[in-house]
PDB file of C-alpha atoms and ligand atoms in Angstrom:
ATOM      1  CA  MET A   1      91.508 274.128 127.941  1.00  0.00           C
ATOM      2  CA  LYS A   2      89.484 271.909 130.060  1.00  0.00           C
ATOM      3  CA  LEU A   3      87.202 272.779 133.184  1.00  0.00           C
ATOM      4  CA  PHE A   4      86.553 270.365 135.929  1.00  0.00           C
ATOM      5  CA  ARG A   5      83.889 270.102 138.489  1.00  0.00           C
ATOM      6  CA  VAL A   6      82.813 267.597 140.948  1.00  0.00           C
ATOM      7  CA  ALA A   7      79.257 267.142 141.977  1.00  0.00           C
ATOM      8  CA  LEU A   8      78.947 267.246 145.740  1.00  0.00           C
ATOM      9  CA  ALA A   9      75.443 265.979 145.693  1.00  0.00           C
ATOM     10  CA  ASP A  10      73.196 263.849 143.339  1.00  0.00           C
ATOM     11  CA  THR A  11      71.844 266.419 140.842  1.00  0.00           C
ATOM     12  CA  LYS A  12      70.906 266.758 137.123  1.00  0.00           C
ATOM     13  CA  LEU A  13      72.068 268.776 134.302  1.00  0.00           C
ATOM     14  CA  PRO A  14      69.310 270.327 132.258  1.00  0.00           C
ATOM     15  CA  LEU A  15      70.722 269.314 128.919  1.00  0.00           C
ATOM     16  CA  GLY A  16      73.236 266.978 127.329  1.00  0.00           C
ATOM     17  CA  GLY A  17      71.228 263.459 127.474  1.00  0.00           C
ATOM     18  CA  GLY A  18      69.137 261.263 125.504  1.00  0.00           C
ATOM     19  CA  PRO A  19      69.496 260.640 121.716  1.00  0.00           C
ATOM     20  CA  ASN A  20      69.681 264.179 120.632  1.00  0.00           C
ATOM     21  CA  GLY A  21      71.393 265.842 123.776  1.00  0.00           C
ATOM     22  CA  THR A  22      68.230 267.695 124.858  1.00  0.00           C
ATOM     23  CA  SER A  23      67.233 265.690 127.766  1.00  0.00           C
ATOM     24  CA  PRO A  24      68.400 266.255 131.362  1.00  0.00           C
ATOM     25  CA  VAL A  25      71.392 264.037 132.537  1.00  0.00           C
ATOM     26  CA  TYR A  26      71.664 262.670 136.069  1.00  0.00           C
ATOM     27  CA  VAL A  27      74.748 263.105 137.862  1.00  0.00           C
ATOM     28  CA  ARG A  28      75.662 261.116 140.993  1.00  0.00           C
ATOM     29  CA  ALA A  29      77.542 262.607 143.854  1.00  0.00           C
ATOM     30  CA  GLY A  30      81.285 262.323 143.399  1.00  0.00           C
ATOM     31  CA  THR A  31      80.989 262.277 139.632  1.00  0.00           C
ATOM     32  CA  VAL A  32      83.887 264.277 137.895  1.00  0.00           C
ATOM     33  CA  LEU A  33      82.722 266.474 134.921  1.00  0.00           C
ATOM     34  CA  ALA A  34      84.859 268.166 132.389  1.00  0.00           C
ATOM     35  CA  THR A  35      84.091 270.617 129.706  1.00  0.00           C
ATOM     36  CA  SER A  36      86.448 271.287 126.970  1.00  0.00           C
ATOM     37  CA  PHE A  37      86.407 274.922 125.758  1.00  0.00           C
ATOM     38  CA  TYR A  38      88.713 273.940 122.821  1.00  0.00           C
ATOM     39  CA  THR A  39      85.934 271.685 121.614  1.00  0.00           C
ATOM     40  CA  LEU A  40      83.165 274.029 122.414  1.00  0.00           C
ATOM     41  CA  HIS A  41      84.823 276.972 120.697  1.00  0.00           C
ATOM     42  CA  ARG A  42      85.373 274.997 117.532  1.00  0.00           C
ATOM     43  CA  LEU A  43      81.984 273.384 117.103  1.00  0.00           C
ATOM     44  CA  PRO A  44      81.032 273.640 113.409  1.00  0.00           C
ATOM     45  CA  SER A  45      77.401 273.875 114.268  1.00  0.00           C
ATOM     46  CA  ILE A  46      78.190 277.250 116.029  1.00  0.00           C
ATOM     47  CA  TRP A  47      81.363 278.743 114.302  1.00  0.00           C
ATOM     48  CA  GLY A  48      80.731 277.181 110.733  1.00  0.00           C
ATOM     49  CA  SER A  49      82.471 274.381 108.805  1.00  0.00           C
ATOM     50  CA  ASP A  50      85.853 276.213 108.863  1.00  0.00           C
ATOM     51  CA  ALA A  51      85.752 276.526 112.708  1.00  0.00           C
ATOM     52  CA  ALA A  52      89.246 275.134 112.971  1.00  0.00           C
ATOM     53  CA  GLU A  53      90.659 277.965 110.976  1.00  0.00           C
ATOM     54  CA  PHE A  54      92.148 281.289 112.500  1.00  0.00           C
ATOM     55  CA  LYS A  55      89.635 283.644 110.973  1.00  0.00           C
ATOM     56  CA  PRO A  56      88.913 286.605 113.382  1.00  0.00           C
ATOM     57  CA  GLU A  57      86.677 288.192 110.746  1.00  0.00           C
ATOM     58  CA  ARG A  58      84.115 285.404 111.602  1.00  0.00           C
ATOM     59  CA  TRP A  59      82.855 287.772 114.364  1.00  0.00           C
ATOM     60  CA  TYR A  60      81.286 289.979 111.842  1.00  0.00           C
ATOM     61  CA  THR A  61      78.889 287.145 111.091  1.00  0.00           C
ATOM     62  CA  VAL A  62      78.767 284.511 113.972  1.00  0.00           C
ATOM     63  CA  LYS A  63      76.740 285.731 116.906  1.00  0.00           C
ATOM     64  CA  PRO A  64      77.191 282.961 119.609  1.00  0.00           C
ATOM     65  CA  LYS A  65      74.250 282.591 122.025  1.00  0.00           C
ATOM     66  CA  PRO A  66      74.788 282.604 125.747  1.00  0.00           C
ATOM     67  CA  TRP A  67      76.759 279.677 126.800  1.00  0.00           C
ATOM     68  CA  GLU A  68      78.331 278.813 123.385  1.00  0.00           C
ATOM     69  CA  TYR A  69      81.390 281.182 123.873  1.00  0.00           C
ATOM     70  CA  VAL A  70      82.780 281.217 127.433  1.00  0.00           C
ATOM     71  CA  PRO A  71      86.536 281.993 127.356  1.00  0.00           C
ATOM     72  CA  PHE A  72      86.124 283.258 130.963  1.00  0.00           C
ATOM     73  CA  GLY A  73      83.833 280.378 132.241  1.00  0.00           C
ATOM     74  CA  GLY A  74      80.284 281.606 133.408  1.00  0.00           C
ATOM     75  CA  GLY A  75      78.162 281.646 136.350  1.00  0.00           C
ATOM     76  CA  PRO A  76      79.208 282.292 139.953  1.00  0.00           C
ATOM     77  CA  ARG A  77      82.692 280.913 139.534  1.00  0.00           C
ATOM     78  CA  ALA A  78      83.516 282.871 136.357  1.00  0.00           C
ATOM     79  CA  CYS A  79      86.853 284.682 135.975  1.00  0.00           C
ATOM     80  CA  VAL A  80      87.505 287.332 138.363  1.00  0.00           C
ATOM     81  CA  GLY A  81      89.938 288.980 136.081  1.00  0.00           C
ATOM     82  CA  GLN A  82      87.706 289.136 132.895  1.00  0.00           C
ATOM     83  CA  GLN A  83      87.133 292.774 132.957  1.00  0.00           C
ATOM     84  CA  LYS A  84      90.879 293.516 133.669  1.00  0.00           C
ATOM     85  CA  ALA A  85      92.100 291.098 131.010  1.00  0.00           C
ATOM     86  CA  LEU A  86      89.527 292.661 128.233  1.00  0.00           C
ATOM     87  CA  MET A  87      90.528 296.194 129.435  1.00  0.00           C
ATOM     88  CA  GLU A  88      94.086 295.578 129.040  1.00  0.00           C
ATOM     89  CA  ALA A  89      93.881 294.072 125.597  1.00  0.00           C
ATOM     90  CA  SER A  90      91.386 296.722 124.425  1.00  0.00           C
ATOM     91  CA  TYR A  91      93.780 299.459 125.691  1.00  0.00           C
ATOM     92  CA  VAL A  92      96.818 297.846 123.971  1.00  0.00           C
ATOM     93  CA  ILE A  93      95.063 297.483 120.702  1.00  0.00           C
ATOM     94  CA  VAL A  94      93.671 301.153 120.571  1.00  0.00           C
ATOM     95  CA  ARG A  95      97.162 302.530 121.657  1.00  0.00           C
ATOM     96  CA  VAL A  96      98.607 300.609 118.682  1.00  0.00           C
ATOM     97  CA  LEU A  97      96.054 302.014 116.397  1.00  0.00           C
ATOM     98  CA  GLN A  98      96.622 305.402 117.748  1.00  0.00           C
ATOM     99  CA  GLU A  99     100.458 305.326 117.132  1.00  0.00           C
ATOM    100  CA  TYR A 100     100.764 303.480 114.021  1.00  0.00           C
ATOM    101  CA  SER A 101      99.366 303.757 110.429  1.00  0.00           C
ATOM    102  CA  ASN A 102     100.211 300.281 109.037  1.00  0.00           C
ATOM    103  CA  ILE A 103     100.561 296.934 110.428  1.00  0.00           C
ATOM    104  CA  GLU A 104     101.891 294.283 108.355  1.00  0.00           C
ATOM    105  CA  SER A 105     102.934 290.632 108.861  1.00  0.00           C
ATOM    106  CA  ARG A 106     106.585 289.726 108.556  1.00  0.00           C
ATOM    107  CA  ASP A 107     106.243 286.192 108.981  1.00  0.00           C
ATOM    108  CA  GLU A 108     106.027 284.006 105.992  1.00  0.00           C
ATOM    109  CA  ARG A 109     104.974 280.836 107.828  1.00  0.00           C
ATOM    110  CA  GLU A 110     101.368 279.678 108.234  1.00  0.00           C
ATOM    111  CA  TRP A 111      99.650 280.881 111.378  1.00  0.00           C
ATOM    112  CA  THR A 112     100.339 277.935 113.873  1.00  0.00           C
ATOM    113  CA  GLY A 113      98.444 278.154 117.127  1.00  0.00           C
ATOM    114  CA  HIS A 114     100.067 277.341 120.528  1.00  0.00           C
ATOM    115  CA  VAL A 115      97.215 276.107 122.607  1.00  0.00           C
ATOM    116  CA  GLN A 116      97.627 276.291 126.462  1.00  0.00           C
ATOM    117  CA  MET A 117      94.987 277.894 128.904  1.00  0.00           C
ATOM    118  CA  THR A 118      94.910 280.735 126.226  1.00  0.00           C
ATOM    119  CA  SER A 119      96.055 280.454 122.570  1.00  0.00           C
ATOM    120  CA  LYS A 120      98.751 282.221 120.932  1.00  0.00           C
ATOM    121  CA  SER A 121     100.865 282.207 117.883  1.00  0.00           C
ATOM    122  CA  ALA A 122     103.469 279.512 118.144  1.00  0.00           C
ATOM    123  CA  HIS A 123     105.978 281.728 116.111  1.00  0.00           C
ATOM    124  CA  GLY A 124     105.525 284.901 118.225  1.00  0.00           C
ATOM    125  CA  CYS A 125     104.496 288.140 116.555  1.00  0.00           C
ATOM    126  CA  LYS A 126     106.569 289.120 113.766  1.00  0.00           C
ATOM    127  CA  VAL A 127     104.918 292.289 112.383  1.00  0.00           C
ATOM    128  CA  SER A 128     106.152 295.724 111.130  1.00  0.00           C
ATOM    129  CA  LEU A 129     104.552 298.962 112.147  1.00  0.00           C
ATOM    130  CA  THR A 130     104.703 302.308 110.602  1.00  0.00           C
ATOM    131  CA  GLN A 131     104.748 305.280 112.839  1.00  0.00           C
ATOM    132  CA  LYS A 132     102.121 307.944 112.054  1.00  0.00           C
TER     133      LYS A 132
HETATM  134  C1  LIG B   1      92.652 286.196 128.834  1.00  0.00           C
HETATM  135  C2  LIG B   1      92.851 286.148 130.219  1.00  0.00           C
HETATM  136  C3  LIG B   1      92.042 285.206 131.028  1.00  0.00           C
HETATM  137  C4  LIG B   1      91.193 284.076 130.757  1.00  0.00           C
HETATM  138  C5  LIG B   1      90.966 283.689 129.234  1.00  0.00           C
HETATM  139  C6  LIG B   1      90.773 283.540 131.987  1.00  0.00           C
HETATM  140  C7  LIG B   1      89.981 282.332 131.893  1.00  0.00           C
HETATM  141  C8  LIG B   1      89.477 282.080 133.158  1.00  0.00           C
HETATM  142  C9  LIG B   1      88.640 280.794 133.423  1.00  0.00           C
HETATM  143  C10 LIG B   1      87.945 279.910 132.071  1.00  0.00           C
HETATM  144  C11 LIG B   1      88.350 280.460 134.555  1.00  0.00           C
HETATM  145  C12 LIG B   1      87.464 279.465 135.332  1.00  0.00           C
HETATM  146  C13 LIG B   1      86.190 279.887 135.292  1.00  0.00           C
HETATM  147  C14 LIG B   1      85.018 278.850 135.973  1.00  0.00           C
HETATM  148  O1  LIG B   1      85.625 277.903 136.739  1.00  0.00           O
HETATM  149  O2  LIG B   1      84.062 278.764 135.457  1.00  0.00           O
HETATM  150  C15 LIG B   1      89.048 281.567 135.402  1.00  0.00           C
HETATM  151  C16 LIG B   1      89.078 281.711 136.732  1.00  0.00           C
HETATM  152  C17 LIG B   1      89.686 282.748 137.399  1.00  0.00           C
HETATM  153  N1  LIG B   1      90.552 283.639 136.924  1.00  0.00           N
HETATM  154 FE1  LIG B   1      90.830 283.970 134.791  1.00  0.00          FE
HETATM  155  N2  LIG B   1      91.219 284.209 132.821  1.00  0.00           N
HETATM  156  C18 LIG B   1      91.994 285.254 132.404  1.00  0.00           C
HETATM  157  C19 LIG B   1      92.666 286.310 133.042  1.00  0.00           C
HETATM  158  C20 LIG B   1      92.602 286.471 134.417  1.00  0.00           C
HETATM  159  C21 LIG B   1      93.198 287.613 135.257  1.00  0.00           C
HETATM  160  C22 LIG B   1      93.947 288.764 134.661  1.00  0.00           C
HETATM  161  C23 LIG B   1      93.086 287.372 136.642  1.00  0.00           C
HETATM  162  C24 LIG B   1      93.453 288.049 137.880  1.00  0.00           C
HETATM  163  C25 LIG B   1      93.927 289.290 137.825  1.00  0.00           C
HETATM  164  C26 LIG B   1      92.308 286.314 136.726  1.00  0.00           C
HETATM  165  C27 LIG B   1      91.686 285.656 137.828  1.00  0.00           C
HETATM  166  C28 LIG B   1      91.017 284.541 137.950  1.00  0.00           C
HETATM  167  C29 LIG B   1      90.573 283.997 139.176  1.00  0.00           C
HETATM  168  C30 LIG B   1      90.835 284.371 140.626  1.00  0.00           C
HETATM  169  C31 LIG B   1      89.662 282.799 139.014  1.00  0.00           C
HETATM  170  C32 LIG B   1      89.044 281.890 139.744  1.00  0.00           C
HETATM  171  C33 LIG B   1      87.569 282.335 140.265  1.00  0.00           C
HETATM  172  C34 LIG B   1      86.700 281.402 140.963  1.00  0.00           C
HETATM  173  O3  LIG B   1      86.940 280.143 141.086  1.00  0.00           O
HETATM  174  O4  LIG B   1      85.806 281.800 141.683  1.00  0.00           O
HETATM  175  N3  LIG B   1      91.953 285.731 135.419  1.00  0.00           N
HETATM  176  N4  LIG B   1      89.717 282.515 134.398  1.00  0.00           N
END
């Protein structure tokens, strides 16, 4: 996903310029700036050399710094639905864990991502659940 902004006045970004990206960048009024969350969220320098692989367990070891993981954007225009989305996802996960003792994949195909604004499995969610 890409996020776009237009500079309404001449300004400067604190980082991103110079040979190693640590100097400020001058931005003229009218300039369109885009950032790619897809790229940011797969940078090997943050997520490891296997950053492109679907590995939820990487959260045990990788602890991104502020602004390195921004699925809901950040700052004054960050997503207003963030808490609702996280609450709903947490609720569904907890309810599934409360009701079922075992969850197994029933899809022999390799995980393939379907990337739009958010990412999901391209093959749907084929799992078997064992009721407690
Ligand atoms: C997994 C779910 C969601 C993701 C990943 C997501 C992500 C985002 C992102 C990246 C932005 C742009 C932030 C920026 O411009 O810096 C945004 C904005 C926004 N989102 Fe979400 N969102 C999600 C769910 C929701 C839900 C459930 C709602 C409403 C119930 C919602 C309402 C909004 C609104 C109104 C904005 C515009 C905020 C503004 O411009 O001030 N989002 N969202």
